[in-house]
Short mmCIF file of C-alpha atoms and ligand atoms in Angstrom, two decimals:
data_model
loop_
_atom_site.label_atom_id
_atom_site.label_comp_id
_atom_site.label_asym_id
_atom_site.label_seq_id
_atom_site.Cartn_x
_atom_site.Cartn_y
_atom_site.Cartn_z
CA UNK A 1410 113.59 125.96 118.23
CA UNK A 1411 116.72 124.54 116.64
CA UNK A 1412 116.16 123.30 113.08
CA UNK A 1413 117.55 119.84 113.79
CA UNK A 1414 114.63 119.13 116.16
CA UNK A 1415 112.18 119.46 113.28
CA UNK A 1416 113.90 116.68 111.37
CA UNK A 1417 112.77 113.07 111.47
CA UNK A 1418 114.42 110.69 113.92
CA UNK A 1419 116.21 108.90 111.08
CA UNK A 1420 117.51 112.23 109.74
CA UNK A 1421 118.73 113.12 113.25
CA UNK A 1422 120.41 109.73 113.53
CA UNK A 1423 122.13 110.21 110.15
CA UNK A 1424 123.24 113.73 111.17
CA UNK A 1425 124.89 112.28 114.28
CA UNK A 1426 126.55 109.56 112.24
CA UNK A 1427 127.86 112.12 109.75
CA UNK A 1428 129.11 114.36 112.57
CA UNK A 1429 126.83 117.24 111.54
CA UNK A 1430 125.58 117.40 115.10
CA UNK A 1431 126.65 115.57 118.24
CA UNK A 1432 124.23 113.48 120.26
CA UNK A 1433 124.96 115.68 123.28
CA UNK A 1434 124.15 118.86 121.31
CA UNK A 1435 120.94 117.32 120.03
CA UNK A 1436 119.90 116.14 123.49
CA UNK A 1437 120.62 119.58 124.94
CA UNK A 1438 118.54 121.15 122.17
CA UNK A 1439 115.72 118.83 123.13
CA UNK A 1440 115.90 119.95 126.77
CA UNK A 1441 115.96 123.58 125.68
CA UNK A 1442 112.79 123.01 123.68
CA UNK A 1443 111.17 121.25 126.65
CA UNK A 1444 112.04 124.17 128.91
CA UNK A 1445 110.57 126.59 126.36
CA UNK A 1446 107.22 124.92 125.76
CA UNK A 1447 106.43 122.28 128.34
CA UNK A 1448 104.94 124.65 130.86
CA UNK A 1449 102.17 125.25 128.32
CA UNK A 1450 102.00 121.64 127.20
CA UNK A 1451 102.39 119.55 130.35
CA UNK A 1452 103.76 116.62 128.38
CA UNK A 1453 106.37 115.58 130.94
CA UNK A 1454 105.92 114.40 134.53
CA UNK A 1455 109.68 114.45 135.09
CA UNK A 1456 112.90 114.95 133.16
CA UNK A 1457 115.84 112.57 133.22
CA UNK A 1458 118.58 114.92 132.12
CA UNK A 1459 121.56 113.12 133.65
CA UNK A 1460 120.72 109.72 132.18
CA UNK A 1461 119.95 111.25 128.79
CA UNK A 1462 123.21 113.20 128.56
CA UNK A 1463 125.21 110.22 129.76
CA UNK A 1464 123.66 108.07 127.03
CA UNK A 1465 124.22 110.77 124.40
CA UNK A 1466 127.86 111.03 125.43
CA UNK A 1467 128.31 107.31 124.89
CA UNK A 1468 126.86 107.67 121.38
CA UNK A 1469 129.29 110.50 120.62
CA UNK A 1470 132.21 108.41 121.86
CA UNK A 1471 131.27 105.69 119.41
CA UNK A 1472 131.12 108.19 116.56
CA UNK A 1473 134.53 109.60 117.57
CA UNK A 1474 136.04 106.11 117.59
CA UNK A 1475 134.55 105.37 114.19
CA UNK A 1476 132.52 102.46 115.58
CA UNK A 1477 129.19 101.45 114.14
CA UNK A 1478 126.35 103.42 115.69
CA UNK A 1479 123.34 101.37 116.86
CA UNK A 1480 120.02 102.24 115.23
CA UNK A 1481 118.57 105.54 116.54
CA UNK A 1482 121.54 106.15 118.86
CA UNK A 1483 121.58 109.73 120.09
CA UNK A 1484 117.96 110.51 119.11
CA UNK A 1485 115.96 111.96 122.05
CA UNK A 1486 112.98 109.91 123.20
CA UNK A 1487 110.15 110.43 125.70
CA UNK A 1488 109.14 107.39 127.77
CA UNK A 1489 105.55 107.04 128.93
CA UNK A 1490 105.56 107.31 132.70
CA UNK A 1491 104.24 103.77 133.18
CA UNK A 1492 107.50 102.15 132.09
CA UNK A 1493 110.40 101.61 134.42
CA UNK A 1494 113.72 103.39 134.03
CA UNK A 1495 116.17 102.82 136.88
CA UNK A 1496 116.43 105.81 139.18
CA UNK A 1497 113.50 107.68 137.62
CA UNK A 1498 110.11 108.13 139.22
CA UNK A 1499 107.56 105.88 137.54
CA UNK A 1500 104.26 107.33 138.65
CA UNK A 1501 101.66 106.15 136.10
CA UNK A 1502 100.37 109.71 136.76
CA UNK A 1503 98.87 108.43 140.00
CA UNK A 1504 99.12 109.78 143.50
CA UNK A 1505 99.57 106.23 144.74
CA UNK A 1506 102.92 106.00 142.90
CA UNK A 1507 103.88 109.66 143.17
CA UNK A 1508 107.21 108.90 144.84
CA UNK A 1509 107.87 105.44 143.44
CA UNK A 1510 111.39 105.13 142.03
CA UNK A 1511 112.05 102.35 139.50
CA UNK A 1512 114.33 99.67 140.93
CA UNK A 1513 114.87 98.04 137.52
CA UNK A 1514 114.59 98.77 133.82
CA UNK A 1515 111.68 97.65 131.67
CA UNK A 1516 112.86 95.46 128.80
CA UNK A 1517 112.01 98.22 126.30
CA UNK A 1518 113.97 100.72 128.37
CA UNK A 1519 116.97 98.41 128.49
CA UNK A 1520 116.82 97.96 124.73
CA UNK A 1521 116.73 101.73 124.24
CA UNK A 1522 119.71 102.19 126.54
CA UNK A 1523 121.58 99.39 124.77
CA UNK A 1524 121.03 101.24 121.49
CA UNK A 1525 122.19 104.50 123.15
CA UNK A 1526 118.85 106.26 122.72
CA UNK A 1527 118.76 109.17 125.21
CA UNK A 1528 115.59 109.04 127.31
CA UNK A 1529 114.82 112.69 128.07
CA UNK A 1530 111.94 112.23 130.47
CA UNK A 1531 108.82 110.47 131.62
CA UNK A 1532 105.74 111.45 129.65
CA UNK A 1533 102.42 112.31 131.26
CA UNK A 1534 99.44 109.95 130.81
CA UNK A 1535 95.96 109.25 132.09
CA UNK A 1536 96.25 107.66 135.53
CA UNK A 1537 97.28 104.01 135.01
CA UNK A 1538 96.64 104.54 131.26
CA UNK A 1539 92.89 104.73 131.84
CA UNK A 1540 91.39 107.42 129.67
CA UNK A 1541 91.16 108.90 126.20
CA UNK A 1542 92.05 112.55 126.77
CA UNK A 1543 94.90 112.64 129.30
CA UNK A 1544 92.65 114.57 131.66
CA UNK A 1545 92.81 111.75 134.23
CA UNK A 1546 96.40 112.48 135.27
CA UNK A 1547 96.63 113.11 139.01
CA UNK A 1548 99.23 115.81 138.39
CA UNK A 1549 98.36 117.97 135.39
CA UNK A 1550 96.54 117.91 132.09
CA UNK A 1551 98.34 117.67 128.76
CA UNK A 1552 97.46 120.25 126.10
CA UNK A 1553 97.35 119.58 122.37
CA UNK A 1554 100.30 121.31 120.62
CA UNK A 1555 98.03 122.26 117.66
CA UNK A 1556 95.60 124.11 119.93
CA UNK A 1557 96.26 124.39 123.63
CA UNK A 1558 92.54 124.46 124.43
CA UNK A 1559 92.15 120.94 123.09
CA UNK A 1560 93.01 117.53 124.50
CA UNK A 1561 95.96 115.60 123.05
CA UNK A 1562 94.06 112.30 123.31
CA UNK A 1563 94.90 109.56 125.75
CA UNK A 1564 96.09 107.73 127.49
CA UNK A 1565 99.58 108.33 126.05
CA UNK A 1566 98.87 112.06 125.64
CA UNK A 1567 102.23 113.25 126.93
CA UNK A 1568 104.13 110.93 124.60
CA UNK A 1569 102.15 112.12 121.57
CA UNK A 1570 102.28 115.82 122.47
CA UNK A 1571 106.04 115.71 123.08
CA UNK A 1572 106.70 114.31 119.60
CA UNK A 1573 104.19 116.62 117.88
CA UNK A 1574 105.84 119.61 119.61
CA UNK A 1575 109.36 118.44 118.63
CA UNK A 1576 110.40 118.15 122.27
CA UNK A 1577 111.59 114.67 121.31
CA UNK A 1578 111.72 112.95 117.93
CA UNK A 1579 110.42 109.70 119.36
CA UNK A 1580 108.29 108.38 122.19
CA UNK A 1581 106.98 105.13 123.57
CA UNK A 1582 103.40 104.62 124.58
CA UNK A 1583 101.24 101.70 125.66
CA UNK A 1584 98.05 100.72 123.87
CA UNK A 1585 95.34 98.70 125.64
CA UNK A 1586 92.35 100.03 123.73
CA UNK A 1587 93.83 102.70 121.49
CA UNK A 1588 96.09 104.68 123.79
CA UNK A 1589 98.84 105.03 121.18
CA UNK A 1590 96.72 105.43 118.05
CA UNK A 1591 94.17 107.89 119.42
CA UNK A 1592 96.65 110.50 120.71
CA UNK A 1593 98.74 110.03 117.56
CA UNK A 1594 95.69 110.93 115.48
CA UNK A 1595 94.75 113.90 117.69
CA UNK A 1596 98.32 115.23 117.58
CA UNK A 1597 99.00 114.63 113.87
CA UNK A 1598 101.76 112.05 114.18
CA UNK A 1599 102.31 108.31 113.64
CA UNK A 1600 101.45 105.93 116.48
CA UNK A 1601 101.62 102.17 116.22
CA UNK A 1602 100.39 99.21 118.26
CA UNK A 1603 102.27 96.01 117.39
CA UNK A 1604 100.89 92.45 117.36
CA UNK A 1605 100.23 91.30 120.92
CA UNK A 1606 103.46 89.62 122.08
CA UNK A 1607 105.86 91.44 119.74
CA UNK A 1608 107.12 93.82 122.41
CA UNK A 1609 107.87 92.73 125.96
CA UNK A 1610 105.55 94.08 128.66
CA UNK A 1611 108.16 93.44 131.37
CA UNK A 1612 108.52 96.61 133.40
CA UNK A 1613 105.33 98.19 132.03
CA UNK A 1614 102.81 98.89 134.78
CA UNK A 1615 100.02 96.46 133.93
CA UNK A 1616 96.54 97.77 133.14
CA UNK A 1617 94.79 94.90 131.28
CA UNK A 1618 97.45 92.29 130.60
CA UNK A 1619 95.71 90.44 127.77
CA UNK A 1620 95.43 93.70 125.80
CA UNK A 1621 98.43 95.86 126.82
CA UNK A 1622 101.11 96.37 124.20
CA UNK A 1623 103.94 98.92 124.00
CA UNK A 1624 104.55 100.72 120.72
CA UNK A 1625 106.27 103.65 119.00
CA UNK A 1626 105.32 107.28 118.35
CA UNK A 1627 107.14 109.28 115.68
CA UNK A 1628 106.54 111.95 113.09
CA UNK A 1629 107.18 109.58 110.18
CA UNK A 1630 106.34 105.98 109.38
CA UNK A 1631 110.00 105.16 108.79
CA UNK A 1632 110.90 106.44 112.27
CA UNK A 1633 108.14 104.37 113.87
CA UNK A 1634 109.34 101.28 111.99
CA UNK A 1635 112.92 101.86 113.14
CA UNK A 1636 111.83 102.31 116.76
CA UNK A 1637 109.82 99.10 116.68
CA UNK A 1638 112.92 97.29 115.43
CA UNK A 1639 114.81 98.59 118.46
CA UNK A 1640 112.22 97.63 121.10
CA UNK A 1641 110.77 94.35 119.79
CA UNK A 1642 111.99 90.80 120.28
CA UNK A 1643 111.58 87.77 122.48
CA UNK A 1644 111.88 88.27 126.23
CA UNK A 1645 111.83 85.40 128.73
CA UNK A 1646 110.59 87.86 131.39
CA UNK A 1647 107.21 88.16 129.66
CA UNK A 1648 105.30 84.88 129.34
CA UNK A 1649 103.28 86.26 126.41
CA UNK A 1650 106.36 87.34 124.46
CA UNK A 1651 106.63 85.71 121.03
CA UNK A 1652 109.74 83.74 120.16
CA UNK A 1653 110.39 85.32 116.79
CA UNK A 1654 113.37 87.08 115.24
CA UNK A 1655 113.49 90.87 115.11
CA UNK A 1656 112.56 92.04 111.62
CA UNK A 1657 113.83 94.87 109.46
CA UNK A 1658 110.67 96.78 108.57
CA UNK A 1659 112.43 99.63 106.80
CA UNK A 1660 113.60 97.58 103.83
CA UNK A 1661 110.05 96.99 102.54
CA UNK A 1662 108.56 100.42 103.27
CA UNK A 1663 108.57 101.51 99.66
CA UNK A 1664 107.33 98.25 98.13
CA UNK A 1665 104.76 98.70 95.41
CA UNK A 1666 101.22 98.21 96.68
CA UNK A 1667 99.74 97.81 93.22
CA UNK A 1668 97.16 95.04 93.29
CA UNK A 1669 96.99 94.98 97.05
CA UNK A 1670 93.50 94.60 98.44
CA UNK A 1671 92.47 97.10 101.06
CA UNK A 1672 89.23 96.87 103.00
CA UNK A 1673 87.37 99.94 104.17
CA UNK A 1674 85.58 98.94 107.37
CA UNK A 1675 81.93 99.65 106.66
CA UNK A 1676 80.83 99.94 110.29
CA UNK A 1677 83.35 102.71 110.98
CA UNK A 1678 82.23 104.96 108.16
CA UNK A 1679 78.48 104.50 108.41
CA UNK A 1680 77.53 107.01 111.06
CA UNK A 1681 78.87 109.26 113.76
CA UNK A 1682 81.77 110.67 111.77
CA UNK A 1683 82.27 114.39 111.63
CA UNK A 1684 82.06 115.66 108.03
CA UNK A 1685 85.77 116.52 107.98
CA UNK A 1686 86.81 113.04 109.10
CA UNK A 1687 84.46 111.50 106.56
CA UNK A 1688 86.00 113.60 103.82
CA UNK A 1689 89.53 112.61 104.86
CA UNK A 1690 88.65 108.92 104.79
CA UNK A 1691 87.06 109.22 101.34
CA UNK A 1692 90.17 110.98 100.13
CA UNK A 1693 92.36 108.23 101.64
CA UNK A 1694 90.41 105.68 99.62
CA UNK A 1695 91.15 107.70 96.49
CA UNK A 1696 94.84 107.86 97.41
CA UNK A 1697 95.03 104.09 97.68
CA UNK A 1698 93.21 103.64 94.38
CA UNK A 1699 95.63 106.00 92.70
CA UNK A 1700 98.50 103.94 94.12
CA UNK A 1701 97.05 100.91 92.34
CA UNK A 1702 95.42 99.20 95.31
CA UNK A 1703 91.96 97.76 95.09
CA UNK A 1704 89.70 99.16 97.79
CA UNK A 1705 86.55 97.30 98.74
CA UNK A 1706 84.09 97.69 101.60
CA UNK A 1707 84.26 94.94 104.20
CA UNK A 1708 82.14 94.30 107.23
CA UNK A 1709 83.05 93.52 110.84
CA UNK A 1710 79.48 92.70 111.85
CA UNK A 1711 80.14 92.32 115.57
CA UNK A 1712 82.46 95.26 116.03
CA UNK A 1713 79.61 97.30 117.50
CA UNK A 1714 79.97 95.17 120.63
CA UNK A 1715 83.65 95.93 121.09
CA UNK A 1716 83.19 98.82 123.54
CA UNK A 1717 81.03 96.67 125.79
CA UNK A 1718 83.44 93.73 125.58
CA UNK A 1719 86.46 95.91 126.24
CA UNK A 1720 85.02 97.75 129.21
CA UNK A 1721 84.21 94.43 130.90
CA UNK A 1722 87.53 92.69 130.15
CA UNK A 1723 89.77 95.71 130.73
CA UNK A 1724 88.07 96.62 134.00
CA UNK A 1725 88.11 92.99 135.19
CA UNK A 1726 91.81 92.66 134.47
CA UNK A 1727 92.64 96.04 136.00
CA UNK A 1728 90.74 95.25 139.20
CA UNK A 1729 93.04 92.28 139.61
CA UNK A 1730 96.26 94.01 138.45
CA UNK A 1731 95.77 97.04 140.67
CA UNK A 1732 95.15 94.93 143.80
CA UNK A 1733 98.89 95.10 144.41
CA UNK A 1734 98.72 98.81 145.26
CA UNK A 1735 97.73 98.39 148.87
CA UNK A 1736 100.18 100.60 150.77
CA UNK A 1737 102.38 97.65 151.70
CA UNK A 1738 104.69 96.95 148.78
CA UNK A 1739 104.72 100.14 146.71
CA UNK A 1740 104.37 103.86 146.92
CA UNK A 1741 101.83 105.80 148.93
CA UNK A 1742 100.57 104.69 152.37
CA UNK A 1743 97.85 106.57 154.25
CA UNK A 1744 98.63 108.01 157.71
CA UNK A 1745 96.73 107.54 160.94
CA UNK A 1746 95.19 104.18 160.28
CA UNK A 1747 93.90 101.92 163.03
CA UNK A 1748 94.51 98.45 161.58
CA UNK A 1749 95.60 96.65 158.41
CA UNK A 1750 92.22 96.76 156.68
CA UNK A 1751 91.80 100.42 157.52
CA UNK A 1752 95.27 101.08 156.08
CA UNK A 1753 94.40 99.26 152.82
CA UNK A 1754 91.11 101.13 152.48
CA UNK A 1755 92.43 104.59 153.27
CA UNK A 1756 95.53 104.14 151.08
CA UNK A 1757 93.45 103.13 148.08
CA UNK A 1758 90.74 105.72 148.75
CA UNK A 1759 93.32 108.51 148.93
CA UNK A 1760 95.77 107.17 146.34
CA UNK A 1761 93.54 106.37 143.36
CA UNK A 1762 91.68 108.95 141.28
CA UNK A 1763 87.97 108.73 140.38
CA UNK A 1764 88.32 107.00 136.98
CA UNK A 1765 90.62 104.31 138.37
CA UNK A 1766 88.19 103.69 141.23
CA UNK A 1767 85.29 103.46 138.79
CA UNK A 1768 87.16 100.83 136.75
CA UNK A 1769 88.18 98.78 139.79
CA UNK A 1770 84.55 98.75 140.99
CA UNK A 1771 83.20 97.78 137.56
CA UNK A 1772 85.80 95.05 137.17
CA UNK A 1773 85.29 93.64 140.64
CA UNK A 1774 81.56 93.49 139.95
CA UNK A 1775 82.08 91.72 136.62
CA UNK A 1776 84.28 89.10 138.28
CA UNK A 1777 82.13 88.48 141.34
CA UNK A 1778 80.52 85.08 141.77
CA UNK A 1779 77.02 85.05 140.38
CA UNK A 1780 77.87 87.64 137.76
CA UNK A 1781 81.04 86.09 136.33
CA UNK A 1782 79.24 83.97 133.73
CA UNK A 1783 76.92 86.76 132.69
CA UNK A 1784 79.64 89.38 132.20
CA UNK A 1785 83.24 88.20 132.17
CA UNK A 1786 82.67 84.84 130.48
CA UNK A 1787 80.27 86.32 127.95
CA UNK A 1788 82.74 89.09 127.14
CA UNK A 1789 85.50 86.52 126.57
CA UNK A 1790 83.24 84.61 124.20
CA UNK A 1791 82.36 87.79 122.36
CA UNK A 1792 86.03 88.70 122.11
CA UNK A 1793 86.47 85.51 120.13
CA UNK A 1794 83.53 86.41 117.88
CA UNK A 1795 85.03 89.82 117.09
CA UNK A 1796 88.41 88.18 116.40
CA UNK A 1797 86.68 85.82 113.95
CA UNK A 1798 85.23 88.88 112.17
CA UNK A 1799 88.75 90.18 111.64
CA UNK A 1800 90.00 86.78 110.44
CA UNK A 1801 87.17 86.61 107.94
CA UNK A 1802 87.88 90.14 106.73
CA UNK A 1803 91.56 89.30 106.28
CA UNK A 1804 90.64 86.30 104.14
CA UNK A 1805 89.30 88.89 101.66
CA UNK A 1806 91.81 91.75 102.01
CA UNK A 1807 95.45 92.40 102.92
CA UNK A 1808 94.79 95.34 105.21
CA UNK A 1809 91.91 97.30 106.67
CA UNK A 1810 91.45 101.05 106.82
CA UNK A 1811 89.16 103.14 109.02
CA UNK A 1812 89.24 106.44 110.85
CA UNK A 1813 91.33 106.23 114.02
CA UNK A 1814 88.57 108.19 115.71
CA UNK A 1815 85.21 109.45 114.41
CA UNK A 1816 86.17 112.98 115.48
CA UNK A 1817 89.23 115.15 115.96
CA UNK A 1818 90.61 116.47 119.28
CA UNK A 1819 87.87 117.95 121.45
CA UNK A 1820 88.04 120.81 123.95
CA UNK A 1821 89.55 120.17 127.37
CA UNK A 1822 86.70 119.46 129.77
CA UNK A 1823 84.18 118.62 127.03
CA UNK A 1824 83.71 114.99 128.05
CA UNK A 1825 85.00 114.78 131.61
CA UNK A 1826 81.51 114.72 133.12
CA UNK A 1827 80.32 111.91 130.88
CA UNK A 1828 82.42 108.73 131.11
CA UNK A 1829 80.31 106.96 128.50
CA UNK A 1830 80.92 109.69 125.91
CA UNK A 1831 84.62 109.40 126.70
CA UNK A 1832 84.54 105.60 126.28
CA UNK A 1833 82.92 106.00 122.85
CA UNK A 1834 86.04 107.79 121.62
CA UNK A 1835 87.65 104.34 121.49
CA UNK A 1836 85.07 102.80 119.16
CA UNK A 1837 87.44 102.35 116.21
CA UNK A 1838 90.62 101.39 118.06
CA UNK A 1839 89.55 98.70 120.55
CA UNK A 1840 88.96 95.97 117.96
CA UNK A 1841 92.68 95.64 117.16
CA UNK A 1842 93.44 95.05 120.84
CA UNK A 1843 90.72 92.43 121.18
CA UNK A 1844 92.06 90.61 118.10
CA UNK A 1845 95.74 91.15 119.00
CA UNK A 1846 96.50 92.51 115.54
CA UNK A 1847 98.92 95.32 114.61
CA UNK A 1848 97.40 98.72 113.85
CA UNK A 1849 98.61 102.24 113.38
CA UNK A 1850 97.44 105.78 112.91
CA UNK A 1851 98.99 107.95 110.21
CA UNK A 1852 98.28 111.67 109.56
CA UNK A 1853 95.51 112.06 106.98
CA UNK A 1854 94.75 115.76 106.84
CA UNK A 1855 93.21 118.49 108.97
CA UNK A 1856 89.70 119.55 109.91
CA UNK A 1857 88.19 123.00 109.39
CA UNK A 1858 89.72 124.17 112.68
CA UNK A 1859 93.17 122.99 111.63
CA UNK A 1860 93.18 119.95 113.93
CA UNK A 1861 94.84 116.76 112.65
CA UNK A 1862 92.88 113.74 111.39
CA UNK A 1863 94.23 110.19 111.65
CA UNK A 1864 93.81 107.28 109.26
CA UNK A 1865 93.91 103.91 110.98
CA UNK A 1866 95.40 100.92 109.17
CA UNK A 1867 95.16 97.37 110.51
CA UNK A 1868 96.66 94.13 109.22
CA UNK A 1869 96.76 90.45 110.27
CA UNK A 1870 98.86 89.33 113.24
CA UNK A 1871 102.62 89.50 112.63
CA UNK A 1872 102.37 91.42 109.37
CA UNK A 1873 103.83 94.68 110.68
CA UNK A 1874 106.11 94.89 107.61
CA UNK A 1875 103.02 95.06 105.42
CA UNK A 1876 101.34 97.52 107.79
CA UNK A 1877 104.29 99.93 107.66
CA UNK A 1878 104.47 99.53 103.87
CA UNK A 1879 100.79 100.41 103.43
CA UNK A 1880 101.17 103.37 105.81
CA UNK A 1881 104.38 104.62 104.22
CA UNK A 1882 102.85 104.69 100.73
CA UNK A 1883 99.97 106.79 102.03
CA UNK A 1884 102.25 109.11 103.99
CA UNK A 1885 104.53 109.74 101.02
CA UNK A 1886 101.58 110.56 98.76
CA UNK A 1887 100.82 113.62 100.93
CA UNK A 1888 102.72 116.24 102.85
CA UNK A 1889 100.62 116.16 106.02
CA UNK A 1890 103.51 114.73 108.00
CA UNK A 1891 105.70 117.68 107.04
CA UNK A 1892 103.38 120.15 108.73
CA UNK A 1893 104.29 120.94 112.30
CA UNK A 1894 102.23 122.38 115.12
CA UNK A 1895 102.94 126.08 115.48
CA UNK A 1896 103.95 126.38 119.09
N1 LIG B 2841 90.82 104.88 126.26
C1 LIG B 2841 90.87 103.49 126.63
C2 LIG B 2841 90.63 103.35 128.11
O1 LIG B 2841 90.35 104.31 128.71
C3 LIG B 2841 92.17 102.90 126.22
C4 LIG B 2841 93.25 103.08 127.17
C5 LIG B 2841 94.55 102.46 126.75
O2 LIG B 2841 94.70 102.00 125.62
N2 LIG B 2841 95.48 102.38 127.69
O3 LIG B 2841 90.68 102.30 128.66
#
């Protein structure tokens, strides 16, 4: 692998600016790396070589003319395959969209192209972003770059694996219940879910619209902060987009955190952690103390209900969102059908995988008359209760810390037969989606098998500058982020 690929995205960007490498050379190096390792990894559903090289060329032209280079111009990025990029297949890793070609760009994609960020390909995911291990892709599984027998986490497993394997310096994922943070923690990189409404969802294939949020993957906190600057901002195409100016998160990364109050979430360290994760979290507490922060235990008393709440709300919303895939407007249509209803049924029966079907059935049940009040309405009320827990916690502390996941990456196949065990993987990440708050996972060490451990940090809505600051201080106190998967 070429040395430049091991560098951070910001270092790659600086190298392009200083003419140490051209954006075209860097993008070609990225494709070389993909060709070398992706057969083993399965991180990409498709490559977008022409678009990427065209974008890189534009970045080089700017450098040649001495013009100012937009932030992250020329730095290769992997786009989760549930976001539209004109001319590319956007499959959501589903058979039903196997041959669907994007007719327009997602807002995030357009922002990347405007900043001349070469998009090298579409990253594999769990079908329609439903899953925690990336084993629900209709096409192929993704393998963890640290150990190919293990899962990369999901649903943005391809995005995380591609960055951890240095196929790309950056990636975008979507996070509905942890789908950025969980794979980031399993793959030993940084993954961040912004405040709900910070990043436009226009052009993202909807899973559960009240929870979905796009966010960055990178190998360093600074890179993730820079990427969020590029993709965030108000968008009239998304009715839940917040009308707020784009911030510069990088300027406050190194602020002193002396005197800051950090809350360790009691419920997430009480039971169920593997000993290695427990040790890493204890050591993170010590790191923060040594940086001058005050760490206290705080309680989110209702967080234990978050899995139940999430799997009612997310399935209800997905049953409605996925109704549009009926063989008429998009993608796959079944052959040999006798009438319209038969066509709908066969198309959906053949086009969707088992997990997606399970979710649609659960969601349809939760929304059906007679059960609506008992399930959907109750879950909405409980979502509010959990949100209140977070608000109360944030009246005591500036940020919360917890493990991103109680365990590290598990073996491929270990949980595929037991959906409930798979759902429990999300125990620590779902709360941030329910409350709409920003949260990230930062590398926090390795377990006895050498698999990465993630520390999750959460902060109040719209305080991503603080979140990045708290994460950066932790990152810089260790050298975990400098260690790369040996692939
Ligand atoms: N693992 C969770 C699920 O299966 C979260 C998915 C996500 O955030 N997209 O629903």
